[in-house]
Coordinates of C-alpha atoms in Angstrom, one line a residue:
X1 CA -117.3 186.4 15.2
X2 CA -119.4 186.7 12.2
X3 CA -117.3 187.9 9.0
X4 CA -119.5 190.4 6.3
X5 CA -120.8 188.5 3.4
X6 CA -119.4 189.9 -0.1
X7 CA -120.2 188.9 -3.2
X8 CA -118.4 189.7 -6.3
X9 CA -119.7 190.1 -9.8
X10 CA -117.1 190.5 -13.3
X11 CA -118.3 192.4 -16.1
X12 CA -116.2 191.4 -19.1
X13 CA -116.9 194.1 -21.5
X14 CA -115.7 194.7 -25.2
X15 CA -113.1 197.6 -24.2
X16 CA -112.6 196.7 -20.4
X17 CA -113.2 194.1 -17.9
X18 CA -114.7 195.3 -14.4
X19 CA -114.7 193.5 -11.1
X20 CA -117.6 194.6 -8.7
X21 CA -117.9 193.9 -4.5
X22 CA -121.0 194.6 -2.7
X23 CA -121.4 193.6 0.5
X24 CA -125.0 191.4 0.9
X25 CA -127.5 194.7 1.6
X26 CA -125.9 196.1 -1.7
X27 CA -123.3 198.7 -0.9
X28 CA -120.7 199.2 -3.3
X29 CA -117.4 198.0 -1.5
X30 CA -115.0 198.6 -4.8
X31 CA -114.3 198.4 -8.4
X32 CA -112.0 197.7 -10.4
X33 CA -111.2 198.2 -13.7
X34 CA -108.8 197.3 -17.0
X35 CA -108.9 198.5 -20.1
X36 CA -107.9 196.9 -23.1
X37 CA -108.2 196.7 -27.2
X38 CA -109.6 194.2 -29.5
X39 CA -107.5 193.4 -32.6
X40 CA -108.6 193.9 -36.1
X41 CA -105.8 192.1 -38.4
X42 CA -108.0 192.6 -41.5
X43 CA -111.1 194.6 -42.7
X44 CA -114.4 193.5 -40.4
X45 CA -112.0 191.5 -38.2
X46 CA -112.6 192.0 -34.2
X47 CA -110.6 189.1 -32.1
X48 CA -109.6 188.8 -28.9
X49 CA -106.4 186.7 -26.7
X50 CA -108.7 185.3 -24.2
X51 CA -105.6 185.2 -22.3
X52 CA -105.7 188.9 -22.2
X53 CA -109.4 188.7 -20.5
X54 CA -107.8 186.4 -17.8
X55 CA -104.9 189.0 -17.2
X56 CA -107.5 191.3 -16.8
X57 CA -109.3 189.6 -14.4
X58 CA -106.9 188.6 -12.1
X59 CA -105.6 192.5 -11.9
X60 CA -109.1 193.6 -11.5
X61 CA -110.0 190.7 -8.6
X62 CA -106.6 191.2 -7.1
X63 CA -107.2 194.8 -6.9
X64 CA -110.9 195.1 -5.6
X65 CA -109.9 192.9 -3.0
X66 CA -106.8 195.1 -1.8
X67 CA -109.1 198.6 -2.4
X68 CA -112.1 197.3 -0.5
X69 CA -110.1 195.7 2.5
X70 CA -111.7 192.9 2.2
X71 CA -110.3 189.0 3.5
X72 CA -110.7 186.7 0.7
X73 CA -112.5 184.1 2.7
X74 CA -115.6 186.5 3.4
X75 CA -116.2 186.8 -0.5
X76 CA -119.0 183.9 -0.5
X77 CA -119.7 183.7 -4.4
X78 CA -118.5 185.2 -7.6
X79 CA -120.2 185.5 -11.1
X80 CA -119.8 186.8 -14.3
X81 CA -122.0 189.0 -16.9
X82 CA -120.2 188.7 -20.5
X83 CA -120.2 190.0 -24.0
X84 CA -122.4 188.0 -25.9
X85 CA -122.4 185.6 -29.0
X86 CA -118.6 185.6 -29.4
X87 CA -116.8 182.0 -29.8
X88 CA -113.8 180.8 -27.8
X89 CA -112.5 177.3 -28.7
X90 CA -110.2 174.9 -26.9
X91 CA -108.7 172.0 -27.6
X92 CA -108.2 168.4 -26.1
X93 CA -105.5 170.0 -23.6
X94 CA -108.3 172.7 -23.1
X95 CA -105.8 175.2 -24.5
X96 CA -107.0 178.1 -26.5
X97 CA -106.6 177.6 -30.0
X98 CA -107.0 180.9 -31.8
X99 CA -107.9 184.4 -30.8
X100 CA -111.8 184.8 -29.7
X101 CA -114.5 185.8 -33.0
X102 CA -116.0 188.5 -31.3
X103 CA -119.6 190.0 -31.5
X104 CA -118.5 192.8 -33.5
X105 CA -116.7 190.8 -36.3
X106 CA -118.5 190.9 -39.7
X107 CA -116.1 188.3 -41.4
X108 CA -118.3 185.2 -41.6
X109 CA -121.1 186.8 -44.3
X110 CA -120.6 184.2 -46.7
X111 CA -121.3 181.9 -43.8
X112 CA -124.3 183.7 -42.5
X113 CA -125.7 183.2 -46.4
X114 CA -124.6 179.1 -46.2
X115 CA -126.6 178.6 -43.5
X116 CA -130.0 181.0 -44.8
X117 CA -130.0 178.6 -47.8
X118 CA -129.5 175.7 -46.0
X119 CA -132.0 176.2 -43.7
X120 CA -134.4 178.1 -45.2
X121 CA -136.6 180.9 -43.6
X122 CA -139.2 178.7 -42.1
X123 CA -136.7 176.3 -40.4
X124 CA -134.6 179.7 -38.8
X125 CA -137.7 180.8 -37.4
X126 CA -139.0 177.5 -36.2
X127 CA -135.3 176.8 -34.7
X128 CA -133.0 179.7 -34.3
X129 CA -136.0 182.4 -33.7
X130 CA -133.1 185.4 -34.5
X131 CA -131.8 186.8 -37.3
X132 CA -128.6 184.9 -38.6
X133 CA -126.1 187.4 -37.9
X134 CA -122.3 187.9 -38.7
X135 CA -120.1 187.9 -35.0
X136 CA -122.7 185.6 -33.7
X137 CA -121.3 181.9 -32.4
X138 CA -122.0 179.1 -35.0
X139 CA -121.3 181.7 -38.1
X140 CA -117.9 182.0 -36.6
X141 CA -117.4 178.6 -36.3
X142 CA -118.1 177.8 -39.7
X143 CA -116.0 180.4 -40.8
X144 CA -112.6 178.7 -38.9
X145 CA -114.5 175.0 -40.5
X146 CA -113.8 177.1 -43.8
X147 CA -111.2 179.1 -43.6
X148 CA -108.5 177.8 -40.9
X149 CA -108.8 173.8 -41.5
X150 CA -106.3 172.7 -38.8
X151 CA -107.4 175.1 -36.4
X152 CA -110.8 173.3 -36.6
X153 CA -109.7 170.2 -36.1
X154 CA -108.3 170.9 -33.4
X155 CA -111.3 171.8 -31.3
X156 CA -113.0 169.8 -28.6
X157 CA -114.7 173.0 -26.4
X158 CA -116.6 175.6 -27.6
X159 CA -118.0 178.1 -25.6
X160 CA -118.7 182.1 -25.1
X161 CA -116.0 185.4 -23.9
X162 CA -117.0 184.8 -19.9
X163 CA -116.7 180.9 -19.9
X164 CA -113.0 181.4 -20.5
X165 CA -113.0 182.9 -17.3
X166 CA -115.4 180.9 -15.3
X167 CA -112.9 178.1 -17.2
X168 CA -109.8 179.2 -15.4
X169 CA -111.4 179.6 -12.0
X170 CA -113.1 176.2 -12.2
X171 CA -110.9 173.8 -14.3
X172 CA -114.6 173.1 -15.8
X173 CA -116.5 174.2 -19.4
X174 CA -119.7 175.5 -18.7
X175 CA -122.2 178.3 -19.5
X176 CA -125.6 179.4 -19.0
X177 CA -128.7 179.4 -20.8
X178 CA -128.8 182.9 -21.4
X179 CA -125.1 183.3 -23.3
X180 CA -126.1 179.0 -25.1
X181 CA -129.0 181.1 -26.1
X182 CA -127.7 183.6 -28.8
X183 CA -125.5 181.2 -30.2
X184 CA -127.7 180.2 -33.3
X185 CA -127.1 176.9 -32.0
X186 CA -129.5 176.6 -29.0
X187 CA -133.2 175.0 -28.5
X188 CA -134.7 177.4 -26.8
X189 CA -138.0 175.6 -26.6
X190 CA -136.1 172.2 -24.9
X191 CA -133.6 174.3 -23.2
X192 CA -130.7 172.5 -24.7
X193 CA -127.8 172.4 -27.5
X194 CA -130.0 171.8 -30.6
X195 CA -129.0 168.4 -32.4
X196 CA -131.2 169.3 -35.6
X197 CA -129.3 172.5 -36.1
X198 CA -125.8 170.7 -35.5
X199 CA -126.3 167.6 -37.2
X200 CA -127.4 169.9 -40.0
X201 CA -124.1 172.2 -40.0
X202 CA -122.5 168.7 -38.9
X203 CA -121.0 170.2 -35.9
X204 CA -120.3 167.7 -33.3
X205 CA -123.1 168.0 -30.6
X206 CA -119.9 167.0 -27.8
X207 CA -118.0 170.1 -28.3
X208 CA -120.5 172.5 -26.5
X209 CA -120.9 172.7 -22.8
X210 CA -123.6 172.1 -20.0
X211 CA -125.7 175.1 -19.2
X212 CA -126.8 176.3 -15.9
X213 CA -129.1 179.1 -14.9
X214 CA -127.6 182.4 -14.0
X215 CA -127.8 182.2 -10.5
X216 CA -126.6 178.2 -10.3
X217 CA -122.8 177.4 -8.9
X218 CA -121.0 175.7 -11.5
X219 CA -118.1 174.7 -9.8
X220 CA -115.3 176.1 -6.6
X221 CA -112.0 178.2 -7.4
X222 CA -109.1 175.6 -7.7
X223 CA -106.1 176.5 -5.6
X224 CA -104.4 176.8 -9.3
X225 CA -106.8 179.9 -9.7
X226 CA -106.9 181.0 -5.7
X227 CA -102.7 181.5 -6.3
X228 CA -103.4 183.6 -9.2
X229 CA -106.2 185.9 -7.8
X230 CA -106.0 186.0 -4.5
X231 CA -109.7 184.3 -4.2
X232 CA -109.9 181.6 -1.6
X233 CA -109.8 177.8 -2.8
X234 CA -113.3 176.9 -2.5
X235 CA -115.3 180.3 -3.1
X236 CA -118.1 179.2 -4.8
X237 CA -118.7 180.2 -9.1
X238 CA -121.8 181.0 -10.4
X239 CA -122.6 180.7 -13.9
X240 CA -124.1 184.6 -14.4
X241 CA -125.3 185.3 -18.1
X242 CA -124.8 187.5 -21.2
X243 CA -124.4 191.1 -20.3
X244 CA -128.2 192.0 -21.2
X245 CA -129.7 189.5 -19.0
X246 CA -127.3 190.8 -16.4
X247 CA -127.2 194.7 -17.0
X248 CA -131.2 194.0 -16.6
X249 CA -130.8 192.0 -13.2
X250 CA -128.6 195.0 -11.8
X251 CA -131.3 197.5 -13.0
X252 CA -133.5 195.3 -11.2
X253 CA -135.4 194.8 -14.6
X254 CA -136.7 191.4 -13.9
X255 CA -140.5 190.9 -13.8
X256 CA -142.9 191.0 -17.4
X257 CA -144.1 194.6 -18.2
X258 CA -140.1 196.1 -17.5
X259 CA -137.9 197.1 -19.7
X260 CA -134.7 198.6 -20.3
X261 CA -132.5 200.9 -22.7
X262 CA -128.7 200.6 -22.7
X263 CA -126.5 202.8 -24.5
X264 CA -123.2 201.7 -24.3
X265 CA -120.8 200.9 -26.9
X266 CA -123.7 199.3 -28.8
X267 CA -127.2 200.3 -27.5
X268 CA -130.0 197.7 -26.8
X269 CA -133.5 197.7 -25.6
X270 CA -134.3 195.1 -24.0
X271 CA -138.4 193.5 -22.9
X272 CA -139.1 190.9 -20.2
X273 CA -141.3 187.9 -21.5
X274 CA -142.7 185.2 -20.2
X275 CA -142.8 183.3 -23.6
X276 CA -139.8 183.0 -26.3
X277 CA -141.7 185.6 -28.5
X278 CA -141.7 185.0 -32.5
X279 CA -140.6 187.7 -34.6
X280 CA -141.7 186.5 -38.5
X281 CA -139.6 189.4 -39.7
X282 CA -136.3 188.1 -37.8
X283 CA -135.1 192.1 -37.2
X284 CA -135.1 191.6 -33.5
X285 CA -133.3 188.7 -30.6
X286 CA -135.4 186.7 -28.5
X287 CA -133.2 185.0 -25.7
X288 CA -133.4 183.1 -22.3
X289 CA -133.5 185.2 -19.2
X290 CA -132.0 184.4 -15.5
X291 CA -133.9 181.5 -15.2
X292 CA -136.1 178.8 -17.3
X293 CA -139.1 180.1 -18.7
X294 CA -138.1 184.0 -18.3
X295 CA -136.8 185.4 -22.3
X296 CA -135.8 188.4 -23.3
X297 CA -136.6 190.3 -26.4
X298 CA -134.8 193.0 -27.5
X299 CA -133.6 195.1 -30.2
X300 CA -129.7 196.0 -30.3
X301 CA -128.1 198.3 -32.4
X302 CA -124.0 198.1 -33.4
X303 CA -123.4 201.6 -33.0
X304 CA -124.7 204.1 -29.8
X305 CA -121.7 205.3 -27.6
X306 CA -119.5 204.5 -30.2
X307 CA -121.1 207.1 -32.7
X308 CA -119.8 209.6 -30.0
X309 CA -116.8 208.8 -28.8
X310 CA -115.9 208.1 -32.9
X311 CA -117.6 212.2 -33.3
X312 CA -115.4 213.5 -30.3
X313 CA -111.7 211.3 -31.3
X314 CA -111.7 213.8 -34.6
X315 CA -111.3 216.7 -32.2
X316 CA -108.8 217.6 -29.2
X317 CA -109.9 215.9 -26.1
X318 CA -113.3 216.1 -25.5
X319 CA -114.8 217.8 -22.4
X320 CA -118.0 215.8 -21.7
X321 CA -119.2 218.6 -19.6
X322 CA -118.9 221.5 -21.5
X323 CA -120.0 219.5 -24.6
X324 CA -123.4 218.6 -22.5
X325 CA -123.9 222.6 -21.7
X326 CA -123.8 223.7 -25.2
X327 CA -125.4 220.3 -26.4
X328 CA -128.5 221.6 -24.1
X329 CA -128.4 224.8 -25.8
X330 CA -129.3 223.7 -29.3
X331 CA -132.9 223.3 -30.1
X332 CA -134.5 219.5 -30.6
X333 CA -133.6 218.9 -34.2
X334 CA -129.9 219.7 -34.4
X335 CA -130.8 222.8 -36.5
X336 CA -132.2 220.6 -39.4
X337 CA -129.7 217.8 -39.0
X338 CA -129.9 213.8 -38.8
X339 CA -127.3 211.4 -38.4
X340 CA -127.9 207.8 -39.5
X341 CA -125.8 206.2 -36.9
X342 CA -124.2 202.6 -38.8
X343 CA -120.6 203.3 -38.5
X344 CA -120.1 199.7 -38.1
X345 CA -123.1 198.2 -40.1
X346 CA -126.6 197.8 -38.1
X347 CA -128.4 194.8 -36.5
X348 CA -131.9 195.7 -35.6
X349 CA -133.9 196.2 -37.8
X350 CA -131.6 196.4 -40.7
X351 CA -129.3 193.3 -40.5
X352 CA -127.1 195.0 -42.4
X353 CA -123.0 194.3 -41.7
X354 CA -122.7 196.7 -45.0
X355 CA -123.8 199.9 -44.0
X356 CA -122.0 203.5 -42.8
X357 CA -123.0 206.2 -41.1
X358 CA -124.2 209.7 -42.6
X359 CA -124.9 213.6 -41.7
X360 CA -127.5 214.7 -43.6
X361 CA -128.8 218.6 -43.8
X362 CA -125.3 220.4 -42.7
X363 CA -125.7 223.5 -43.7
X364 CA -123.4 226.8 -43.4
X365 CA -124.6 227.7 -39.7
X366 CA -123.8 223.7 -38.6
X367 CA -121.5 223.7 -36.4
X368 CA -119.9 221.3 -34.0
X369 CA -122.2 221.2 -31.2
X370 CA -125.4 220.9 -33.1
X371 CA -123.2 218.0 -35.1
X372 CA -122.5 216.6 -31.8
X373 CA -126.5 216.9 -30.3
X374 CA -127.6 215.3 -34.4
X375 CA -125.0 211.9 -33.1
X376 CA -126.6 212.0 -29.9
X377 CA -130.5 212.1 -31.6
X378 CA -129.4 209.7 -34.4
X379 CA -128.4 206.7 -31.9
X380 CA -132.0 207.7 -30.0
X381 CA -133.7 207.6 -32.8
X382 CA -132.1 203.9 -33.7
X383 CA -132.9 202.9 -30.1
X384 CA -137.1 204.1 -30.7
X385 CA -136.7 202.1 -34.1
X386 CA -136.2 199.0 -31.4
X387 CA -138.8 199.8 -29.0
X388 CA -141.1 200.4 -32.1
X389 CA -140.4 196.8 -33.2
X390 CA -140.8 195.6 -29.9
X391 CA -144.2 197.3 -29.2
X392 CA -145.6 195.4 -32.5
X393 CA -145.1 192.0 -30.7
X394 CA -147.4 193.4 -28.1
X395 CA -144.3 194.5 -25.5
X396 CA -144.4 197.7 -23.9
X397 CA -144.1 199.8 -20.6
X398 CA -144.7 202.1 -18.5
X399 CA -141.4 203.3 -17.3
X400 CA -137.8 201.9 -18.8
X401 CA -134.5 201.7 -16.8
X402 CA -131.5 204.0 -18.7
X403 CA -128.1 202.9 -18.6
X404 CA -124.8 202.8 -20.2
X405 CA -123.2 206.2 -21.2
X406 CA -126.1 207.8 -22.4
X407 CA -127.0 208.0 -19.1
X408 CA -124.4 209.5 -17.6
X409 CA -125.6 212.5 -19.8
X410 CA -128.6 214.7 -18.9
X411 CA -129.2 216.4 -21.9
X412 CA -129.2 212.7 -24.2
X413 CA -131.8 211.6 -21.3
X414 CA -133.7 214.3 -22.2
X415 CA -133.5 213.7 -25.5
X416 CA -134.2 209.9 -25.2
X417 CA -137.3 210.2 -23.1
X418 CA -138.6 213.3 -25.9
X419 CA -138.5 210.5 -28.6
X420 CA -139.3 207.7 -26.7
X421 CA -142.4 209.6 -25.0
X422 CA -141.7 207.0 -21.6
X423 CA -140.1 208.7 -18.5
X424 CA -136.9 207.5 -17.8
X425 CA -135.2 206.4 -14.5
X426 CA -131.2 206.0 -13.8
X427 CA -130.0 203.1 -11.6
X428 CA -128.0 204.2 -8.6
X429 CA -124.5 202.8 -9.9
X430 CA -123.5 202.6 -13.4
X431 CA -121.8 199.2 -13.4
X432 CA -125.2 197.4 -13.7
X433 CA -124.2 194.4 -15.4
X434 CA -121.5 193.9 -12.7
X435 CA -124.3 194.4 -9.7
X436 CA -126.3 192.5 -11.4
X437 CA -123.6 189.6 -11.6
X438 CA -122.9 190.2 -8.0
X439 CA -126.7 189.5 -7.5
X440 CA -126.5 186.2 -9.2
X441 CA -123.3 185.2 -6.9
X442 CA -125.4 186.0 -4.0
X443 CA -128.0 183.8 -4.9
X444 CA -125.7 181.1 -5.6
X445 CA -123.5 181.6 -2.2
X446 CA -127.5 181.2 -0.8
X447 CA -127.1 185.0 0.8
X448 CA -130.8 185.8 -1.7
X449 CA -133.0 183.1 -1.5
X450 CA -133.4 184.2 -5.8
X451 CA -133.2 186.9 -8.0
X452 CA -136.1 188.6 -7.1
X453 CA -134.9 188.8 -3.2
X454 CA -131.0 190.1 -4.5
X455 CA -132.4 193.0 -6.6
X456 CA -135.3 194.3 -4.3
X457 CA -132.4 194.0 -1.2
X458 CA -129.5 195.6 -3.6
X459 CA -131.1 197.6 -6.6
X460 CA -131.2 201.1 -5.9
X461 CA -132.5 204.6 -8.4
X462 CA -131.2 207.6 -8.5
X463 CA -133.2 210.5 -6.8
X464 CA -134.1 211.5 -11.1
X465 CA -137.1 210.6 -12.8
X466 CA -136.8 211.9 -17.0
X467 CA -139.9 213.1 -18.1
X468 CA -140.7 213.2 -21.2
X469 CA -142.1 216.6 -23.3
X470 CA -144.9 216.2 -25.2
X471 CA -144.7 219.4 -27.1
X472 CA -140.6 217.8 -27.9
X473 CA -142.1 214.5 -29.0
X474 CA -144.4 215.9 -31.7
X475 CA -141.5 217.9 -33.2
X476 CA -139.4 214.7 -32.9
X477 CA -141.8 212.7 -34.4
X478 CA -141.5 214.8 -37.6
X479 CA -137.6 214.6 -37.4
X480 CA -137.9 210.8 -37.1
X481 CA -140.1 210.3 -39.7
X482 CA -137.5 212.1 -41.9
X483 CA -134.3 210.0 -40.4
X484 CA -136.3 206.7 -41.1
X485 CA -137.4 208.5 -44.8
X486 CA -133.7 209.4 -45.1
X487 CA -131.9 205.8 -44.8
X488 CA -134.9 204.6 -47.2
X489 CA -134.2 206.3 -50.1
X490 CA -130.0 206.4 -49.1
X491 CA -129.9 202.5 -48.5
X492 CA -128.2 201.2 -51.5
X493 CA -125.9 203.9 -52.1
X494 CA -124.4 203.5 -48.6
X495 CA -124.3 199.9 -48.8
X496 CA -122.2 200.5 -52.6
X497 CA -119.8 203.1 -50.7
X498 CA -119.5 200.8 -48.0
X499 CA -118.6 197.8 -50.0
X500 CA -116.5 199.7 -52.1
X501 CA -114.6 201.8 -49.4
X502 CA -113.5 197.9 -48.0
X503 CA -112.2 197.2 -51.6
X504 CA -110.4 199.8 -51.9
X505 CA -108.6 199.3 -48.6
X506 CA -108.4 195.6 -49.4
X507 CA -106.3 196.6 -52.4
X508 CA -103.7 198.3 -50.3
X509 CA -102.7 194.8 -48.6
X510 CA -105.8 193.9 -46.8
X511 CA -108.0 190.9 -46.7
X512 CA -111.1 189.4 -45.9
X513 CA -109.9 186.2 -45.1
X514 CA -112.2 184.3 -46.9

C-alpha cells in the first residue's frame, strides 16, 4: 500500500509562527498557528527567547499533524521560511546565550556608523552591496561585542531566527544562502562567509555556519526532536530561506521578469535577477535567491500592515469588513489627506531608523474612514517608491503577485494597482511563505525534481485579476508627487521630534543600552 506524500513547510514570522501541510499535488491538508510577542525592554529594542519559537513550533507541528490526520511517517520533508537578518547566538554547549536581535531592533546605530567609517562607501558597495542597516546581523553582533562583553565571549554559533529551529530538529548549525545573504557579512559574488569583511570587524570566520541552497536537506529529525514533535526520526530537513525568497517561491514568483508586492507587517517588493544587481545609492537589498546564481532585489519598507492595525488599536475593535465598505466609498485621495507611513523609522529608500509617521491635510470634514483609506494609500504609495527604485536598475513587469494583508482587502488592491498602474493577481492561499517552504521540502524529500516543477504542480491564483484605472492613476500621480513633496520638506523636523520624543521617554527610566 502506497501512503500519500506530505510535505510540510514553517513560516516563523515576527508575531506568529505557522506550520503548513500539503500533500504533493498542492492541496492544503492543515495549518497551524501560534501567536506570540516580541519583547522591547528599552526604547528601539525588539528581542526574542528563541526558546519561545521552538515552543511554537512544536504546538504548531504537533497540531497540523493531529488536524490533518496525517501518520507522521508519510510527511517526507520539512522546511522552513524565516524572518530575516536577525542574530541568534549559541555557545560551546550550543545553548542560547541571550534573547534573538531581531530585524526590527534599531539599537545598534552607533554600530551601523562604526562600520560606514570603517569601511568606507566604496568598500560597502564592492562587499556588502546593501545599505548598513540597524536589526540587520553583524550590526547586532557588534553591538553585544560592545555592549554585553561576557555575553560575547561566550559565542561559538551564530546564525539567523529559523536556524534555531532547523537546530533543534537536526542537532546541526546550518543556514542557506538566501538568510547568509542579508547578514552584511556574506560574499555574494563567491557564495560564502566573507573573510575580508570579518577579519576587518575581527569577527572569527568559525562562528558562522555552512550554507545550503533552499531546497538542499541539511540533516534528519533526531529522535530527541521526533519525542518532542511528533515528526518521525529520520524525516528529512531542508534548509528553506528567508521569508522573501520563500513568500516568492509560494507565489510561484521564480523566473526573471516576476515580481512580487507583500504587505504584511512590513511591506516588500521584491524582483527576480539573474545577476546580484548594484545599487550605487544603497536605498534598496540585493540578496541570493533559491538557488546559486538566482538574487533578489527588492525594496522593503518597516511599516505597511502595521500602519493599520496601529490606526485601528486607537479605536474599539475593528471590523475589517465594514471598514473595507466605507473605505470603498471615499474618493482616491482620502479627501485631501496623506499619511507618511514611518511609525517605526523606514528602510527603503530612506534608511532612516529616526523617522515617525504623519497625517497631513486633516481638515474639519476628515473623518475616520477617509483617515483609515489615507494609512492604506500612504503604505502604497511607500511600496511604488520601491518599485520606482527598482525600475531604475532596469527591473520591471508585467504583472506582480499581491500578498500579505493588503491582499486580503479588495479596496487596498484597488488602490495598489491605481498607483502602481500594473494589474495585480492574488495567490490562492495566503500563507505563501509557508507553501512555498513546503515546496522546498518537496524538492528535498525528491517528490519535485526542483523548484520550478514544486510551484507549477502546487502554485495556484485566485479566480481575480486587479486592474488598474488609468483615469485613478493620473489623480494618484498628483497625490504622490505631493506625499514624496511632503516628507521632503518635513524630513528634519520628524527626525528632531523623533529623537526627541525617545529622550524624553529615556528620562523616565529608559535606556538605549549603549
Amino acid at each position: 500500500m502506497r501512503f500519500m506524500a506530505y510535505t510540510m513547510g514553517i513560516d516563523l514570522g515576527t508575531s506568529s509562527l505557522k506550520t503548513v501541510v500539503i500533500d504533493e499535488n498542492g492541496t492544503l491538508k492543515a495549518v497551524a498557528s501560534r501567536g506570540y510577542q516580541f519583547r522591547s525592554p528599552c526604547n528601539n529594542f525588539a528581542e526574542h527567547d528563541p526558546e519561545e519559537w521552538w515552543e511554537a513550533c512544536v504546538h504548531t507541528v504537533k497540531q497540523a499533524i493531529q488536524e490533518g490526520g496525517i501518520r507522521p511517517e508519510e510527511i517526507k520533508g520539512v522546511s522552513f521560511s524565516g524572518q530575516m537578518h536577525g542574530i541568534v547566538v549559541l555557545d560551546r554547549e550550543y545553548k542560547s546565550i541571550r534573547p534573538a536581535i531581531l530585524h526590527c531592533d534599531a539599537r545598534s546605530g552607533r554600530q551601523v556608523e562604526q562600520i560606514k567609517t570603517l569601511f568606507g562607501i566604496d568598500d560597502i558597495r564592492r562587499l556588502m552591496m546593501n545599505p548598513v542597516y540597524t536589526g540587520f546581523l553583524l550590526p547586532s553582533l557588534l553591538w553585544i561585542r560592545d555592549n554585553e562583553p561576557a555575553n560575547f565571549d561566550r559565542i561559538r554559533h551564530v546564525f539567523l531566527p529559523k536556524d534555531y529551529l532547523t537546530y533543534k530538529l537536526t542537532g546541526l548549525v546550518a543556514t542557506d544562502y538566501s538568510d547568509a545573504s542579508a547578514t552584511l557579512a556574506f560574499d555574494m559574488r563567491n557564495m560564502c562567509w566573507s573573510e575580508e569583511i570579518l577579519n576587518k570587524v575581527h569577527i572569527p570566520l568559525a562562528w558562522f555556519p555552512r550554507c545550503f541552497e533552499t531546497g538542499e536537506v541539511i540533516g534528519t529529525v533526531t529522535a530527541k526532536a521526533a519525542g518532542e514533535t511528533g515528526l518521525a526520526v529520520g524525516t528529512a530537513i531542508v534548509a528553506g530561506g528567508g521569508d522573501q525568497v520563500m513568500q516568492g517561491i509560494g507565489s510561484g514568483i521564480i523566473e526573471v521578469g516576476q515580481a512580487s508586492v507583500n504587505i504584511g507587517t512590513s511591506g516588500q517588493v521584491s524582483f527576480q535577477s539573474t545577476q546580484p544587481l548594484l545599487n550605487p545609492e544603497l536605498n534598496t537589498n540585493t540578496f541570493m535567491g533559491y538557488k546559486k546564481n538566482r538574487w533578489i532585489v527588492m525594496g522593503a519598507i518597516m511599516n505597511a500592515g502595521l500602519c493599520y492595525k496601529w490606526f485601528h488599536s486607537l479605536f474599539p475593535k475593528a471590523d475589517y469588513e465594514e471598514m473595507n465598505r466605507l473605505i470603498s466609498q471615499v474618493q482616491p485621495g482620502s479627501g485631501g489627506v496623506i499619511f507618511l507611513p514611518y511609525l517605526n523609522g523606514e528602510r527603503t529608500p530612506h534608511l532612516d531608523p529616526d523617522l515617525s509617521a504623519s497625517f497631513i491635510g486633516i481638515n474639519l470634514r476628515t473623518g475616520k474612514t477617509e483617515l483609515a483609506r489615507a494609512v492604506m494609500e500612504g503604505v502604497s504609495y511607500a511600496m511604488y517608491q520601491c518599485i520606482e527604485l527598482c525600475g531604475s536598475l532596469g527591473l520591471v513587469a508585467d504583472m506582480m503577485v499581491a500578498s500579505g494583508g493588503g491582499a486580503r482587502s479588495i479596496p487596498w488592491l484597488q488602490m495598489q494597482a491605481d498607483i502602481y498602474n500594473i494589474p495585480l493577481k492574488v495567490a490562492g492561499i495566503e500563507e505563501q511563505a509557508g507553501l512555498g517552504a513546503a515546496i522546498a521540502a518537496g524538492v528535498g524529500a525528491g517528490i519535485y525534481k526542483d523548484i520550478q516543477e514544486g510551484c507549477k504542480r502546487v502554485v495556484r491564483y485566485k479566480d481575480l485579476e486587479v486592474i488598474p484605472d488609468q483615469a485613478v492613476h493620473a489623480v494618484y500621480m498628483e497625490y504622490y508627487g505631493l506625499f514624496k513633496e511632503a516628507f521632503a520638506s518635513g524630513r528634519e523636523t520628524l527626525h528632531r521630534l523623533t529623537v526627541l520624543g525617545r529622550k524624553n521617554r529615556k528620562g523616565e527610566g529608559e535606556s538605549d543600552g549603549e
